[in-house]
Tab-separated table of C-alpha atoms in Angstrom:
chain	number	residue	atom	x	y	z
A	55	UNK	CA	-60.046	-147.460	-93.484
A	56	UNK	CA	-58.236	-144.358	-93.419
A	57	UNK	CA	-57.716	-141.841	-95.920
A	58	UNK	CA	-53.920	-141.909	-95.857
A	59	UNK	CA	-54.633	-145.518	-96.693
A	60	UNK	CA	-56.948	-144.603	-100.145
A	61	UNK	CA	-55.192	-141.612	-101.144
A	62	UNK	CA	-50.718	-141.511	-102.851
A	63	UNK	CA	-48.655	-139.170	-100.893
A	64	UNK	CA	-48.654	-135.983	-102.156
A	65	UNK	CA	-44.407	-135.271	-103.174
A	66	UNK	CA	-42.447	-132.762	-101.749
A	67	UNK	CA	-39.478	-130.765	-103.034
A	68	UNK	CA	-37.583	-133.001	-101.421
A	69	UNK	CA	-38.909	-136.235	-103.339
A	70	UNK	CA	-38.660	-134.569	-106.328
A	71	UNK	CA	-34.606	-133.684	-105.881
A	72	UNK	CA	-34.120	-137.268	-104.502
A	73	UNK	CA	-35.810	-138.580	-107.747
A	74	UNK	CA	-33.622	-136.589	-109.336
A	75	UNK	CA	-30.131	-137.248	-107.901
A	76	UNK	CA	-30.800	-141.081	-108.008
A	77	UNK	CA	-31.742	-140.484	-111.826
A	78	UNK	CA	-28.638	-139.068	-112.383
A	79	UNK	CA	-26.502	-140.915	-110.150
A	80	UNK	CA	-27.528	-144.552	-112.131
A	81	UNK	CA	-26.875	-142.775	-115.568
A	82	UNK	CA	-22.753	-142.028	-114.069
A	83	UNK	CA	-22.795	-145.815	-112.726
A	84	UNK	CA	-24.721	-147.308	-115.757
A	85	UNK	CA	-22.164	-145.230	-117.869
A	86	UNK	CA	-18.934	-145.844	-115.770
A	87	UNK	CA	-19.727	-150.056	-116.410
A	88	UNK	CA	-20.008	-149.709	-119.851
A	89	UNK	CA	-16.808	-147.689	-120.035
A	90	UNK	CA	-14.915	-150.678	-118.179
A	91	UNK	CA	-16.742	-152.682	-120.085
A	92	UNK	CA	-15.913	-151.343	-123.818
A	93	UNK	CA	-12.398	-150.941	-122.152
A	94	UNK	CA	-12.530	-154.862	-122.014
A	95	UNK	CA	-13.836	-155.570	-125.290
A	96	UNK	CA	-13.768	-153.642	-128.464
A	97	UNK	CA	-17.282	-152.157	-129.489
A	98	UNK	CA	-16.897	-153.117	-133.010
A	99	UNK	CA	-16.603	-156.780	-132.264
A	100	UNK	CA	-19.840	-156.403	-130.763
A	101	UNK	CA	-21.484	-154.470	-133.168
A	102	UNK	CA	-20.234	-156.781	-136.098
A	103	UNK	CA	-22.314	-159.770	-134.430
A	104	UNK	CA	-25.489	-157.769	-134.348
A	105	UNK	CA	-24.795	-156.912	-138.032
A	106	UNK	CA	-24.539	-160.661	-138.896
A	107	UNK	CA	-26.761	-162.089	-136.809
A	108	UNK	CA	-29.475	-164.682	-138.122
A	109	UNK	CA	-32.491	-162.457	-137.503
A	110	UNK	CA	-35.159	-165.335	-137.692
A	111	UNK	CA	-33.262	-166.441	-134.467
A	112	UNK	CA	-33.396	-162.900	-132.802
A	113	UNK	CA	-36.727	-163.151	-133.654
A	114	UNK	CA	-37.838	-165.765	-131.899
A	115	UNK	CA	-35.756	-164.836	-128.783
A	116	UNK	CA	-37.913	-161.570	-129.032
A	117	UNK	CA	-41.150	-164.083	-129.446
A	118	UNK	CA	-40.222	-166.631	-126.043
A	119	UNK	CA	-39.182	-163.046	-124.448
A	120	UNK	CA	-43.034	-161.842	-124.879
A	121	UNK	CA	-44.168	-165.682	-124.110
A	122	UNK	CA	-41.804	-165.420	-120.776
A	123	UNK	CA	-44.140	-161.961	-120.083
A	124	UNK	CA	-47.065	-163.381	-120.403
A	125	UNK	CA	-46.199	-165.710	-118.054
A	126	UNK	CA	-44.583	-163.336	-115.319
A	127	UNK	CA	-47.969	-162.028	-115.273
A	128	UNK	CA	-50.045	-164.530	-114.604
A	129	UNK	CA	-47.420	-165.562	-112.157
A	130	UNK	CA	-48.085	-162.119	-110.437
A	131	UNK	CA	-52.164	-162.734	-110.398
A	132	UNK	CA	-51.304	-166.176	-108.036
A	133	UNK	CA	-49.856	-163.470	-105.498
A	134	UNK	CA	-52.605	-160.920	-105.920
A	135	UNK	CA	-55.349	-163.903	-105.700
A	136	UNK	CA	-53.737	-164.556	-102.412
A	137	UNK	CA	-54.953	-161.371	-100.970
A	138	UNK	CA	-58.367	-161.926	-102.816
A	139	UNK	CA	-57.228	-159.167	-105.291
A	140	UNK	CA	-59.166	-160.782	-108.118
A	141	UNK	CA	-58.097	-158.905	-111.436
A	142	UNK	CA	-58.930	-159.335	-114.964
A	143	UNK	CA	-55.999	-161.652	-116.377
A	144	UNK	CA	-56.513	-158.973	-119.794
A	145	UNK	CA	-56.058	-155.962	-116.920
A	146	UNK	CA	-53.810	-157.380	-115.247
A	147	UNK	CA	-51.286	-157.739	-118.534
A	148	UNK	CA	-51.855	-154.265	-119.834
A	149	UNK	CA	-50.818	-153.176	-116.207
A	150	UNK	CA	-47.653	-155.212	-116.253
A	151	UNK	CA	-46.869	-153.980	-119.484
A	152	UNK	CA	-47.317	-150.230	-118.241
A	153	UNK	CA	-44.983	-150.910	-115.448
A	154	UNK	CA	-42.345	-152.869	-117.334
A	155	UNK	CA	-42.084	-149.352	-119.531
A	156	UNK	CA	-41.878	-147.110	-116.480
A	157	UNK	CA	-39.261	-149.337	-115.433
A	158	UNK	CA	-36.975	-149.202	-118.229
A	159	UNK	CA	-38.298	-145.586	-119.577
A	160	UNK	CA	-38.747	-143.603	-116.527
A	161	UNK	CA	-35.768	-145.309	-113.861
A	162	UNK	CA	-35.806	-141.905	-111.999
A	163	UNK	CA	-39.328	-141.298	-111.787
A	164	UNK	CA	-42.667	-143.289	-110.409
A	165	UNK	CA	-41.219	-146.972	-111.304
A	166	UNK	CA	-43.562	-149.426	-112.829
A	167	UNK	CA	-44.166	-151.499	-109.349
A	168	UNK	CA	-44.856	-147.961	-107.603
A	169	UNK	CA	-47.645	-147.628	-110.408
A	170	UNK	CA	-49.486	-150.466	-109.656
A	171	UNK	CA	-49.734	-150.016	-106.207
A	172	UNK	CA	-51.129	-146.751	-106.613
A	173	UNK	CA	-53.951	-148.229	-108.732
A	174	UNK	CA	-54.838	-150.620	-107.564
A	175	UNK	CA	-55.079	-148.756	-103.952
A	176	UNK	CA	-56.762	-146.104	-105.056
A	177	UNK	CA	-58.883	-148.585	-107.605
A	178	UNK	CA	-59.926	-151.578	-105.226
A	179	UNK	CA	-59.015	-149.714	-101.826
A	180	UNK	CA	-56.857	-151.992	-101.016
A	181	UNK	CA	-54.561	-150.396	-98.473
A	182	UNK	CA	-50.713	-150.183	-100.152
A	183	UNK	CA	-49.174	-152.157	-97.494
A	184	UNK	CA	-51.031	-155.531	-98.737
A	185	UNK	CA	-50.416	-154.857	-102.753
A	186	UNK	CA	-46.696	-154.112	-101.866
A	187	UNK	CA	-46.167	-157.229	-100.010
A	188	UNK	CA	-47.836	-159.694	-102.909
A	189	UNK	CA	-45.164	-157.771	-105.462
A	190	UNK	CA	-42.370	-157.855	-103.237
A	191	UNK	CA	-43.041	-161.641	-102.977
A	192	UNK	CA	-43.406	-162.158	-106.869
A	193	UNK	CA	-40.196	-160.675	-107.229
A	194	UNK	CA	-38.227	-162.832	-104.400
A	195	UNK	CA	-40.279	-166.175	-106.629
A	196	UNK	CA	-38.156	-165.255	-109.608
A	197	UNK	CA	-34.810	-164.911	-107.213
A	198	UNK	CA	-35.653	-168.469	-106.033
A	199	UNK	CA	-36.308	-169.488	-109.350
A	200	UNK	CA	-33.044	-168.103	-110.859
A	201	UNK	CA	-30.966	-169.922	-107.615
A	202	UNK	CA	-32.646	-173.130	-108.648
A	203	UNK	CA	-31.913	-172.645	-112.121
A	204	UNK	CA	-28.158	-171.953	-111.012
A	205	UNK	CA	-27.857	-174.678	-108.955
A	206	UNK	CA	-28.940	-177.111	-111.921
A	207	UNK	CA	-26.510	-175.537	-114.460
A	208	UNK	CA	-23.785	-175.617	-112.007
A	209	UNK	CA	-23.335	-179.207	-113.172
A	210	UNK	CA	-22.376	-178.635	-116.994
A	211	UNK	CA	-19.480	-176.026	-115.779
A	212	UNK	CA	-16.368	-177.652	-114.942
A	213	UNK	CA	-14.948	-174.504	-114.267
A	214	UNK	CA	-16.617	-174.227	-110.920
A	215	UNK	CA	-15.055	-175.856	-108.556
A	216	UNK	CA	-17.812	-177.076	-106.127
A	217	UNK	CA	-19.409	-180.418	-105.505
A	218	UNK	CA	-22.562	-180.012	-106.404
A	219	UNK	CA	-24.087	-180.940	-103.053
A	220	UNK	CA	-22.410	-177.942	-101.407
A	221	UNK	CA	-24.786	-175.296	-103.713
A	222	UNK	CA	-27.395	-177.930	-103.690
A	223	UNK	CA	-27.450	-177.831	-99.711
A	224	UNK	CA	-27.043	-174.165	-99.897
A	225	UNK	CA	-30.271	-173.455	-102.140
A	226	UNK	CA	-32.500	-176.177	-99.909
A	227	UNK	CA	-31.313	-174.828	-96.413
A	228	UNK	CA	-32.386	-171.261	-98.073
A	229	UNK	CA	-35.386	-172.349	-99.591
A	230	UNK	CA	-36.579	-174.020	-95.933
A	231	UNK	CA	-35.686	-170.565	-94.155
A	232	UNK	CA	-37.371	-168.812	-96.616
A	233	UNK	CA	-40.871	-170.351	-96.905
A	234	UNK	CA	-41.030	-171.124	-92.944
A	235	UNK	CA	-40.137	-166.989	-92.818
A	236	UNK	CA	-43.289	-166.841	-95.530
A	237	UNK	CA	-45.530	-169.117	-93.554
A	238	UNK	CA	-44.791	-167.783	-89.747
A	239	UNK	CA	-44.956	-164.040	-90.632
A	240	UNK	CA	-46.815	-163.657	-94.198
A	241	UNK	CA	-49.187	-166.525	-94.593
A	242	UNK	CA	-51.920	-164.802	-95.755
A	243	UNK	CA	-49.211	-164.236	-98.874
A	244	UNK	CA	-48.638	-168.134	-99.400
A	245	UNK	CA	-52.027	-169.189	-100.305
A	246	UNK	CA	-50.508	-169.965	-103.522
A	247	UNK	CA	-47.255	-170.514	-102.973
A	248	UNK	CA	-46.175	-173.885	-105.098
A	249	UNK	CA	-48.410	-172.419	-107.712
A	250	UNK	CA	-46.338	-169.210	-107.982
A	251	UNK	CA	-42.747	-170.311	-107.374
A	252	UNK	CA	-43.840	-172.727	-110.217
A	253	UNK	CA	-44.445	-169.853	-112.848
A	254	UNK	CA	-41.471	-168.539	-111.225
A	255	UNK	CA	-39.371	-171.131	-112.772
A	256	UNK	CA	-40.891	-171.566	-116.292
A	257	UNK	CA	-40.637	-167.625	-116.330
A	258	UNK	CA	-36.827	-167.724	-115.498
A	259	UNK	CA	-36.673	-170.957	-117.671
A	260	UNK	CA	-38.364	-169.262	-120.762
A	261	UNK	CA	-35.718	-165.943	-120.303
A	262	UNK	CA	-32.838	-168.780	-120.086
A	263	UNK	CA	-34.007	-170.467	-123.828
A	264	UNK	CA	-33.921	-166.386	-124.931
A	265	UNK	CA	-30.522	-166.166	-124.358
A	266	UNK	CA	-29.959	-169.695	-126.031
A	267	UNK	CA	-32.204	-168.386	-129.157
A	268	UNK	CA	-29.822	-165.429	-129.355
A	269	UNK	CA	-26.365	-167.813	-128.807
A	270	UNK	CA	-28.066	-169.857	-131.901
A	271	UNK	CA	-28.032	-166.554	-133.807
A	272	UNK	CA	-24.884	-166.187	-133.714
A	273	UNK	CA	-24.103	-169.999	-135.389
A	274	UNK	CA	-22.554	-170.827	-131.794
A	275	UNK	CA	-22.166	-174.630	-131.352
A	276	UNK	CA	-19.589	-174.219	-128.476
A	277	UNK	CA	-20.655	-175.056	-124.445
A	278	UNK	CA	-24.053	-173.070	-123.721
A	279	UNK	CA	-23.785	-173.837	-120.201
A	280	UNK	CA	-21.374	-171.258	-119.479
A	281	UNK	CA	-23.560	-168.579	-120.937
A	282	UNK	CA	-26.439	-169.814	-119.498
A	283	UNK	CA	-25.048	-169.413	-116.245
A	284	UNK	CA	-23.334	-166.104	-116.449
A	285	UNK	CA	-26.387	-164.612	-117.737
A	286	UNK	CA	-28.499	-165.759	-114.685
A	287	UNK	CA	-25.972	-164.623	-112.245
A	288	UNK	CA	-26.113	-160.848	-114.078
A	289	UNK	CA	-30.167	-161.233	-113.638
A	290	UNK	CA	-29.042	-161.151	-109.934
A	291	UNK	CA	-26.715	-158.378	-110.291
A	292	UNK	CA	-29.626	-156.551	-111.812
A	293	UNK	CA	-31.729	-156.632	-109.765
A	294	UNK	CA	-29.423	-154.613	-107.543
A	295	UNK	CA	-31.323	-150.862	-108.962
A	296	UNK	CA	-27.715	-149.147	-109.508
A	297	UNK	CA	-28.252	-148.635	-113.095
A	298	UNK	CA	-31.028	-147.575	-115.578
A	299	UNK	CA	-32.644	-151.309	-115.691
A	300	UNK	CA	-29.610	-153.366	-115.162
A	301	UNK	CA	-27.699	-151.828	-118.142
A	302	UNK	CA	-24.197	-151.801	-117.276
A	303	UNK	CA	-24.344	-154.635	-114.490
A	304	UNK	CA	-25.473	-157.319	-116.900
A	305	UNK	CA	-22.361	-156.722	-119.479
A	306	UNK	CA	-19.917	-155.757	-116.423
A	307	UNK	CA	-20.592	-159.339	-114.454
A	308	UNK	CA	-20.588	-160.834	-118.410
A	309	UNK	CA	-17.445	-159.466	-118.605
A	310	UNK	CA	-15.738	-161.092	-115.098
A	311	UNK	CA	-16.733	-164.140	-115.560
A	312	UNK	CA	-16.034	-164.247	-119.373
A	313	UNK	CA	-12.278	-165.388	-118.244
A	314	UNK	CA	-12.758	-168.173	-115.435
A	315	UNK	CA	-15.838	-169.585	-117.394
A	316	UNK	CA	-13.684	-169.738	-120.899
A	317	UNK	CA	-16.340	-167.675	-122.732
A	318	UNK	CA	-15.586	-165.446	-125.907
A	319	UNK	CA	-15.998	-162.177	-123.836
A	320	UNK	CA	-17.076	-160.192	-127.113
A	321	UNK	CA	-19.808	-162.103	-127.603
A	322	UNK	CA	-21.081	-162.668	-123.845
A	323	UNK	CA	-21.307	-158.854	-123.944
A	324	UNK	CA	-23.372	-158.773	-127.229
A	325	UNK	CA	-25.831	-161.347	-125.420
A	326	UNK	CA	-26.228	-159.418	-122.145
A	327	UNK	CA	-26.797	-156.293	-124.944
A	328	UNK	CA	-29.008	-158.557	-126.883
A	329	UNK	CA	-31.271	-159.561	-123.703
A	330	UNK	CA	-31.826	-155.501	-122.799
A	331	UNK	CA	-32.543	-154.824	-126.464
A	332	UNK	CA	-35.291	-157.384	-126.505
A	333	UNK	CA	-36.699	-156.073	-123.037
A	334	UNK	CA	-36.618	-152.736	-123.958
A	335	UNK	CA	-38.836	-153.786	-127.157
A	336	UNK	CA	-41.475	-155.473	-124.837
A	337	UNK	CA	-41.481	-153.201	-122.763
A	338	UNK	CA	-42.283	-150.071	-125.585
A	339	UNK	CA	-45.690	-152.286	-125.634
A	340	UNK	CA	-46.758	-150.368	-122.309
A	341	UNK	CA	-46.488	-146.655	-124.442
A	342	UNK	CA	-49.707	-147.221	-126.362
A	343	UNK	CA	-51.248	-147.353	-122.482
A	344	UNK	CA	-49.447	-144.086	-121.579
A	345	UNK	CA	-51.074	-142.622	-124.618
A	346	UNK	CA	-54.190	-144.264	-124.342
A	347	UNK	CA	-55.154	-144.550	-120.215
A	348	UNK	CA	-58.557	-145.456	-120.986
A	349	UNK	CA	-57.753	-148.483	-122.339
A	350	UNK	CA	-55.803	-149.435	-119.550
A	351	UNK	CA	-58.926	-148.984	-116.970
A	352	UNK	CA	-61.157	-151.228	-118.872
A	353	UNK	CA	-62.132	-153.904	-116.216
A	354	UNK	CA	-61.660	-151.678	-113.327
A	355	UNK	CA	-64.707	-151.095	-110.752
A	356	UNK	CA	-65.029	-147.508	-110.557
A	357	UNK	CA	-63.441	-145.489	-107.958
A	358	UNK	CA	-66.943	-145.030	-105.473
A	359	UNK	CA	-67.385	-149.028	-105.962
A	360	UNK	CA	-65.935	-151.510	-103.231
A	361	UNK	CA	-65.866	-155.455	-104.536
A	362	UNK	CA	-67.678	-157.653	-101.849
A	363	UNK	CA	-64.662	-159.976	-102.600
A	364	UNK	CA	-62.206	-157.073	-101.118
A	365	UNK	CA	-64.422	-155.909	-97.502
A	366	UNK	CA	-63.184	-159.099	-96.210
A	367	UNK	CA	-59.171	-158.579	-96.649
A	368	UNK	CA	-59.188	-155.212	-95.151
């Protein structure tokens, strides 16, 4: 192994401005959406249901919010196990934790996937190539997971006007290409393939029952399907990084689709609000490893040490 394969890229001036300008160019977009979107709906509406919302209900949302964590991490270990990256499941949550709060706390800065791979390179000597790859495919699991989720709610909304085979047919042709791409050019990566698209979809299912915790809140007894569904499509949007964590895209696509889906529009904006409050709240979970580091690298071989399980993958 190399050392440029053991050791982070030292940053240049030029990194540093680029960090910079895309910081501030996500706070104009993030703050350009919510100005159409308060334009749209009037902020007081929104703030009056987060007054009078049934807390015991917000509470819970914030409880199958953590639960839906807990999961995305251990759906992350099935994609590190596949490169015989065997990590303490207690680690390996205190790590995701860390990088969910770089991701919603520092958008402009070192990112919370960025951090991990620099660990765990520099940790396990793993070279960053392989640790990218397994993260890059955790995060296209929960993509599949939200089309599958979509396709299923499709059903309960009148208001789109599609046979159901036709986005049934769509999502199966996609899922073929996309595990046949998987298998010809990243086996090593699908080792555990069923088992992680699996968590996928009982992480994505656990974020939908948030949102329905929050809708219950708010006394709704309307369709939830709508909702549902609008909310899953703005986790897509989001994941587009044009904003500081999806703030802004979430109410904005909310918003559009608040007329053609027959939703109250004040209070699909107060859920998209609702669901960035209660990440932002998980997320805080990863300062106490900012201010405490040491307790993060509990677990971790030390930096001279190789695991035999590792000499084998690289």
């Amino acid at each position: 192994m190399t050392d440029t394969e053991t050791l982070p890229k030292q940053k240049t001036w030029k990194d540093t401005l680029w960090s910079a300008t895309k910081l501030i160019l996500k706070i104009v977009v993030t703050s350009a959406l919510l100005y159409y979107v308060f334009t749209k709906v009037p902020f007081q509406e929104v703030k009056d249901k987060l007054l009078h919302a049934n807390y015991w209900w917000m509470g819970t949302a914030v409880l199958v919010f953590f639960l839906s964590t807990i999961v995305s991490a251990w759906r992350l270990l099935s994609f590190f196990n596949s490169i015989e990256l065997r990590l303490d499941p207690r680690f390996n949550f205190r790590l995701y934790l860390l990088g969910m709060f770089y991701n919603f706390l520092l958008p402009g800065g070192i990112g919370g996937d960025g951090y991990k791979i620099y660990l765990l390179n520099k940790s396990y000597k793993l070279p960053a190539k392989k640790v990218f790859w397994a993260i890059l495919f955790d995060r296209l699991s929960g993509l599949w997971a939200i089309g599958l989720i979509i396709v299923a709610l499709i059903l309960f909304v009148p208001q789109v006007e599609l046979h159901i085979a036709i986005p049934a047919s769509i999502f199966l042709v996609g899922t073929a290409i996309y595990y046949f791409v998987a298998h010809r050019f990243f086996k090593e990566y699908t080792r555990y393939f069923i088992q992680g698209h699996g968590k996928a979809v009982l992480v994505q299912s656990l974020q939908v029952l948030t949102i329905l915790c929050v809708l219950l809140g708010q006394n709704f007894n309307g369709k939830f399907a709508p909702y549902l569904l609008s909310f899953l499509m703005s986790a897509l949007a989001a994941v587009v990084p044009i904003s500081l964590g999806g703030a802004g895209a979430r109410e904005a696509i909310f918003t559009q689709l608040s007329g053609p889906f027959h939703m109250n529009v004040a209070l699909a904006v107060f859920l998209s609000i609702s669901f960035y409050i209660i990440s932002l709240i998980i997320s805080l979970f990863g300062v106490y490893y900012v201010l405490r580091p040491s307790r993060l690298q509990e677990g971790l071989p030390s930096i001279e040490e190789e695991p035999e399980h590792n000499s084998e993958t690289i």
